[in-house]
Short mmCIF file of C-alpha atoms in Angstrom, two decimals:
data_model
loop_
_atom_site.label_atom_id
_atom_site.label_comp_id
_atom_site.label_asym_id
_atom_site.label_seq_id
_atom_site.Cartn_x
_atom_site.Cartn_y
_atom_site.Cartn_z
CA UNK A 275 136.26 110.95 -142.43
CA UNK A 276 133.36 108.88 -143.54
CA UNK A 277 131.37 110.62 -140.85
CA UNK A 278 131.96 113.75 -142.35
CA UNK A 279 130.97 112.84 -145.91
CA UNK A 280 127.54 111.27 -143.87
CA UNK A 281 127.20 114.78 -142.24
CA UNK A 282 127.63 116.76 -145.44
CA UNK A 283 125.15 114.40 -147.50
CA UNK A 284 122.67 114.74 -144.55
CA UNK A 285 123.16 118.30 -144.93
CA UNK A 286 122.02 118.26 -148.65
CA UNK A 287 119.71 116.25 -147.99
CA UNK A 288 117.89 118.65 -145.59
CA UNK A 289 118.23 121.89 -147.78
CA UNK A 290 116.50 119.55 -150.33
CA UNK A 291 113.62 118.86 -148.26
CA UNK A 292 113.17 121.99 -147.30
CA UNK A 293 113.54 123.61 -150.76
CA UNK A 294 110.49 121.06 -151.62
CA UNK A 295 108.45 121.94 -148.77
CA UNK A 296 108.80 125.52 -149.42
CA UNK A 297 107.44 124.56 -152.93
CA UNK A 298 104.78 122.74 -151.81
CA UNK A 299 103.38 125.55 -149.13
CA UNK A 300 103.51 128.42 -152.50
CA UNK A 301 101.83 126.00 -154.27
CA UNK A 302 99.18 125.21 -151.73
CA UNK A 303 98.45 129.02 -150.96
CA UNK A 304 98.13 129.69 -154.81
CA UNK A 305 95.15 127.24 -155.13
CA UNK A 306 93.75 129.24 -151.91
CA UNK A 307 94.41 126.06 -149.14
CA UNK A 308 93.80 126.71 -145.89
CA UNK A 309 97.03 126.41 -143.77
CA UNK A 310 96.94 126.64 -140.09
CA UNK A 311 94.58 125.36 -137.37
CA UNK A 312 90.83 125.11 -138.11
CA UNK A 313 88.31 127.88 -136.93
CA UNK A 314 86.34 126.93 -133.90
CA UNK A 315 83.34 128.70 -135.46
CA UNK A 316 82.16 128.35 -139.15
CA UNK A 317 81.08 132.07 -140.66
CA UNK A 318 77.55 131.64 -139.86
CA UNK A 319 78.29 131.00 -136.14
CA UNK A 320 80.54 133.87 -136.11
CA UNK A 321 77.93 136.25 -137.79
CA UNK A 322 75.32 135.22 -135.19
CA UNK A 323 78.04 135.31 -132.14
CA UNK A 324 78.90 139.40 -133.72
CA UNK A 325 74.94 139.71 -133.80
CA UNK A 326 74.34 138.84 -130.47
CA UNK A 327 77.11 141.02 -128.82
CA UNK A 328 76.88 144.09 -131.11
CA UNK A 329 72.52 144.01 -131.65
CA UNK A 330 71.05 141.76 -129.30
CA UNK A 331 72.98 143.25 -125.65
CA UNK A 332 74.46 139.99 -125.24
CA UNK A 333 77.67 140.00 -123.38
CA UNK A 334 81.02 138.60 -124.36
CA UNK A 335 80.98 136.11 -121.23
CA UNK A 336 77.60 134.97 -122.34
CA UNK A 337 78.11 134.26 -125.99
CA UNK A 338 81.37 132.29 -125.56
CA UNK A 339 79.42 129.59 -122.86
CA UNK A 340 76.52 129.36 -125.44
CA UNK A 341 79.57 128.65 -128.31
CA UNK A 342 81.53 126.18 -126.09
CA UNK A 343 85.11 128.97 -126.99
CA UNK A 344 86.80 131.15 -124.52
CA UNK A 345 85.90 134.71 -124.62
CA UNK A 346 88.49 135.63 -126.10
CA UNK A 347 87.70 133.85 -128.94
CA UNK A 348 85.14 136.33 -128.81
CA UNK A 349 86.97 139.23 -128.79
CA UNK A 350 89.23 138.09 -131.51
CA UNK A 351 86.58 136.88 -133.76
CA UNK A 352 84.80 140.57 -133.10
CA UNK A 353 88.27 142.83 -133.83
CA UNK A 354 88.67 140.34 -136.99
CA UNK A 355 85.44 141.42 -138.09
CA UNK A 356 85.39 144.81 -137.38
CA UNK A 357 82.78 145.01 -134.39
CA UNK A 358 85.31 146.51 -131.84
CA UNK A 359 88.71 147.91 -132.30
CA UNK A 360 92.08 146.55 -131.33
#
């Protein structure tokens, strides 16, 4: 019995924490925070990376060795921006 009333306080306990994380998340994207992993380029890398594949003849293979990402990094960070399609 005492297990049970353990179980169903645990239980509460858990929708609270989640109710509060929720919160927290909302609150975070309202002031504009960043969630999720950090970008392996900043925006001026990835406008010179575009550059160099869409203007300069530079291929795909060779722009991700001179960035230190994988190529399809590349590809990704070209589709995001509009250089290629999906």
């Amino acid at each position: 019995m005492i297990l049970t009333v353990f179980a169903g306080i645990a239980e509460f306990e858990r929708a609270q924490i989640r109710e509060r994380t929720a919160a927290g998340r909302e609150l975070a994207r309202a002031r504009g925070v960043h969630m999720g992993r950090p970008t392996k380029l900043a925006q001026a890398e990835t406008a010179l990376a575009c550059q160099m594949v869409t203007e300069d003849g530079f291929s795909v293979a060779q722009v991700a060795e001179k960035f230190g990402v994988h190529k399809a990094t590349i590809y990704r960070m070209l589709v995001k921006n509009q250089h290629v399609r999906s």
